[in-house]
PDB file of C-alpha atoms in Angstrom:
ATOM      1  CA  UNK R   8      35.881 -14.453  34.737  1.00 55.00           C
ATOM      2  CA  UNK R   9      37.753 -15.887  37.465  1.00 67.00           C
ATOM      3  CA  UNK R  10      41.401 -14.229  38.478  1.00 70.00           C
ATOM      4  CA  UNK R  11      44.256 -15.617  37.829  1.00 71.00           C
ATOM      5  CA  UNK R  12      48.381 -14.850  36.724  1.00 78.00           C
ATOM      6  CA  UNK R  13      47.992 -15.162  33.331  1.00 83.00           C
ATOM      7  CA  UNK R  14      45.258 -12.314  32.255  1.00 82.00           C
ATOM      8  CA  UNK R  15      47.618 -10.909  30.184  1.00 84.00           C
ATOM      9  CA  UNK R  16      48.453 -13.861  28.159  1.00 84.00           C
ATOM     10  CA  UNK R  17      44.381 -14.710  27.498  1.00 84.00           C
ATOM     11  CA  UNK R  18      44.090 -10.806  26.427  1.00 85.00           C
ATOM     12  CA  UNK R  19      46.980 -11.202  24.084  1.00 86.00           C
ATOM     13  CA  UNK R  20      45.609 -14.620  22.888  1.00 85.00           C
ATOM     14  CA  UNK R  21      42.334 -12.852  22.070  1.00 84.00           C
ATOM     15  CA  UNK R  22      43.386  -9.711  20.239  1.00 84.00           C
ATOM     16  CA  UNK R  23      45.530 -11.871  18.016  1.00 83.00           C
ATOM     17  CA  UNK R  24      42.397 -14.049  17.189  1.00 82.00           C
ATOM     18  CA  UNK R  25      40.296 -11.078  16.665  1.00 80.00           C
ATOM     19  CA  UNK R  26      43.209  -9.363  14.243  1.00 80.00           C
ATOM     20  CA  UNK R  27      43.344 -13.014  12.255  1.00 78.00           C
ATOM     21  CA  UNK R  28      39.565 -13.402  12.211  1.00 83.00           C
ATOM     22  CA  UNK R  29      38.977  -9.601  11.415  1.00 85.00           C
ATOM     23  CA  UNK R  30      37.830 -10.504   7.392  1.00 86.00           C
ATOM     24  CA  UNK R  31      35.272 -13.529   8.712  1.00 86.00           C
ATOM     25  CA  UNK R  32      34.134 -11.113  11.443  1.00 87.00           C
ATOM     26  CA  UNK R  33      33.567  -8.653   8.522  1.00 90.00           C
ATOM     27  CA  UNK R  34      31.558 -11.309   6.471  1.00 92.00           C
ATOM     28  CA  UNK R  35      29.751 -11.671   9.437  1.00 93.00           C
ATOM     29  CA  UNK R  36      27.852  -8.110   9.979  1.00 94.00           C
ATOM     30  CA  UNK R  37      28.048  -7.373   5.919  1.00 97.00           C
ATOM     31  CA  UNK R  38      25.757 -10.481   5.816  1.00 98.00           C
ATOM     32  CA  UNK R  39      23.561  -9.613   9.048  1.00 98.00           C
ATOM     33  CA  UNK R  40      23.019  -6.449   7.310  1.00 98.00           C
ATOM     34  CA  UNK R  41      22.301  -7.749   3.920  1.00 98.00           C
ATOM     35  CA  UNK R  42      20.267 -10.599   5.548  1.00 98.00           C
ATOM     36  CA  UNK R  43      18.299  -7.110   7.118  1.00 98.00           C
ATOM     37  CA  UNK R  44      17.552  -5.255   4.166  1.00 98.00           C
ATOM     38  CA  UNK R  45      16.269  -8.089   1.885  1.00 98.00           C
ATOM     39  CA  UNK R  46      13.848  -9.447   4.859  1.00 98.00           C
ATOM     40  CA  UNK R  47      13.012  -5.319   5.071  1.00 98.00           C
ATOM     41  CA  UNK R  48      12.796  -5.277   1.361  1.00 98.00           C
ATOM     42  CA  UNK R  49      10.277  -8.227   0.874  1.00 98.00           C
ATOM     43  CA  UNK R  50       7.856  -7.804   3.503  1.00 98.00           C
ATOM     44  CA  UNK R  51       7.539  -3.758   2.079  1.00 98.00           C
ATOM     45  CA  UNK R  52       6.904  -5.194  -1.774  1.00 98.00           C
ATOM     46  CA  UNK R  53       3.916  -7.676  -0.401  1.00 97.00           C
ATOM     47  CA  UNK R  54       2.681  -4.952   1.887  1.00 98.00           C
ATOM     48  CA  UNK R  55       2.405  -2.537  -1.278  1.00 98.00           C
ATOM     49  CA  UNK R  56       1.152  -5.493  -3.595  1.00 98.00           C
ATOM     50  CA  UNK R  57      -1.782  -6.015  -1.705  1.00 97.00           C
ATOM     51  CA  UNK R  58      -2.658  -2.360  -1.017  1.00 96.00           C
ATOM     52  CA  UNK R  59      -2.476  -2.244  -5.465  1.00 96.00           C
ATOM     53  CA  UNK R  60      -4.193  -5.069  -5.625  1.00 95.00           C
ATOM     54  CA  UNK R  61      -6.903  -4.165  -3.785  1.00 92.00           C
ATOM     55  CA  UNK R  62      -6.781  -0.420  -5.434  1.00 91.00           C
ATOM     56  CA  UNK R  63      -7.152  -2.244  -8.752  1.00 92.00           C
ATOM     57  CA  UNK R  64     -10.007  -4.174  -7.755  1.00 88.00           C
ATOM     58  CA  UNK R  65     -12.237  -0.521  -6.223  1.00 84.00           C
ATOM     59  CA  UNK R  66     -10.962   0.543 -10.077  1.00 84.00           C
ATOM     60  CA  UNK R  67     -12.329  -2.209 -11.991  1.00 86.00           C
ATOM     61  CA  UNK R  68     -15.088  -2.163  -9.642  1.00 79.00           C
ATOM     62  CA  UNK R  69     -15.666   1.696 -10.497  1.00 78.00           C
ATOM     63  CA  UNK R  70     -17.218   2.201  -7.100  1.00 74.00           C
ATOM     64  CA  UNK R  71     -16.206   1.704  -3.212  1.00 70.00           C
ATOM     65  CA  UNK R  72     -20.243   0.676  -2.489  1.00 74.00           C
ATOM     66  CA  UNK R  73     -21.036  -2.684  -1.875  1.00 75.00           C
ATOM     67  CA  UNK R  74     -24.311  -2.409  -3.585  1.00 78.00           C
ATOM     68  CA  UNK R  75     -26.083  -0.964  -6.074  1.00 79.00           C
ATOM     69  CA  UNK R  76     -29.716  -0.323  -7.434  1.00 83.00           C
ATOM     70  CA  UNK R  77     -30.902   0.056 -10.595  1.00 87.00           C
ATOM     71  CA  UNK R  78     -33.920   1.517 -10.484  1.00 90.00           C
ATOM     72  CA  UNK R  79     -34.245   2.842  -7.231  1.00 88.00           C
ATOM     73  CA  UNK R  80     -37.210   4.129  -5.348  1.00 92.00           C
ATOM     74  CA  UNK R  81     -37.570   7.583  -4.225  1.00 93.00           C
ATOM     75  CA  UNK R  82     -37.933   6.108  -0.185  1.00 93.00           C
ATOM     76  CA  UNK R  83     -34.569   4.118  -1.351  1.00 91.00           C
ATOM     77  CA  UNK R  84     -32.821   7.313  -2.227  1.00 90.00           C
ATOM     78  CA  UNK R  85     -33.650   9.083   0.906  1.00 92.00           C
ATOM     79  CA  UNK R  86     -32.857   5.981   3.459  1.00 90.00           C
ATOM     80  CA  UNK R  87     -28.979   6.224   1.152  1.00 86.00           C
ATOM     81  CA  UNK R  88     -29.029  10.286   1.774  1.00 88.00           C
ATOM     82  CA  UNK R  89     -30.042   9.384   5.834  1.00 89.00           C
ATOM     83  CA  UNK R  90     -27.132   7.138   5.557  1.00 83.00           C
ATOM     84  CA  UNK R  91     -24.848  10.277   4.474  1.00 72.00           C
TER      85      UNK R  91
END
């Protein structure tokens, strides 16, 4: 800021704005944090949702494989134990 006589005056000028703008000011950071904790909020319940969905799905799935055999041969069974 440049110098000049009336400093005073300005600093005067600017705590009496801040005293008669203290309940906006107020308004202002209760709603920042508000604004905060509901963007928090929604990104955690879509984070969990898809980590339950895709629980539910290896549930009704009843496995984790991607495949599986139904009758399988005995060289099948040892290239799945090689695999282990």
């Amino acid at each position: 800021m440049h110098a000049n006589r009336n400093e005073k005056a300005v600093k005067r000028v600017e705590r009496g704005m801040m005293k008669a703008n203290r309940i906006r000011n107020l308004f202002a950071v209760f709603a920042i944090i508000l604004t905060t904790f509901m963007i928090t909020t929604v990104f955690s319940l879509g984070i969990n949702y898809t980590e339950n969905m895709k629980l539910m799905q290896v549930r009704t799935a009843g496995t984790t494989a991607d495949v599986s055999l139904a009758m399988p041969t005995k060289a099948q069974e040892q290239q799945i134990q090689d695999l282990e």
